[in-house]
């Protein structure tokens, strides 16, 4: 299950520069609004030192990391929901993303045009968030037009149920608030996610694009601190990133990258922070499969059962699931080889009732003729 993140923001806040850096691609990043016309997509590997360790240990033919797909659309502007600019035309491209990454400019530079003619991160956030709300309100209003008469006149049960969800959603969106603040029960939330793909129902991460000097002294970066305070009020996450530094990192080797980060007194890149925060926000974890052919990282949702995790690899694995042989990453790191882990009695056989944990190393046994 690949993770998908949609990148949004005003024009010229560093969206495309950041996208170029994290995907090591070369989309246009010009100093004028609407440089990004078509949505850009890039798939990047998830950094994981555990997979690196396992690869060095097993020396497989190939290493396959988990991946994140980033989708970068045209910059949104004030009034996008009413047809201003180009960004609103491309919101459909991120409706099926798992999370929204909103890039916010937190640095002053007279050489880089700001579409609002001044730098104010909170104003910018409110512009983007309102446009996302208005786009969702348009979606919900159109859905109500289709369901209302079926529910009122035809007394259609499905339409009545859907209206019980659409009505509170419309009310909250009309207040300029995100759909995730609507009071819905768990079943209604699941229905909403599956059927409506609302932008403001997705978790949001704010990426504060700060200057290189500010990244080294965030406490005194006033604009960044304003974003942190804003995000606290809505229980969102903020990741400080210098798009310029990320751009420089993208052209370096792993060793050079490590040395550069060390010089900056930074433990990890902005990309790594964004991915790790997104994983945590979406309640995701990683299990591994290892062997001579490949060492591979697989993404799964916490509280998935062993058969469901087997299904992440292939549906036949889930349908014909028999059991899973499991040991932890910590065990193989401690004992140094799979055989030593086995001798130490740390390999377990788990059945359908087992719920894998982050870092589990798993080998699934299944029967293609079996149907659970």
XYZ file of C-alpha atoms in Angstrom, residues 11-12 15-16 27-38 40 72-75 86:
22
model
C 2.396 30.231 -5.994
C 6.072 30.954 -5.269
C 6.332 23.987 -3.648
C 8.026 23.068 -6.901
C 9.951 20.291 -13.026
C 9.769 23.995 -13.718
C 10.227 26.274 -10.707
C 9.983 29.734 -12.238
C 9.659 33.023 -10.387
C 6.125 33.807 -11.480
C 2.637 32.517 -10.600
C 1.223 29.387 -12.232
C 4.576 27.991 -13.388
C 3.244 24.512 -12.595
C 0.354 23.929 -14.988
C 0.073 20.146 -15.106
C 3.656 16.646 -11.295
C 2.394 18.693 -6.878
C -0.374 20.824 -8.398
C -0.501 24.420 -9.596
C -0.398 27.061 -6.882
C -5.355 27.557 -12.289
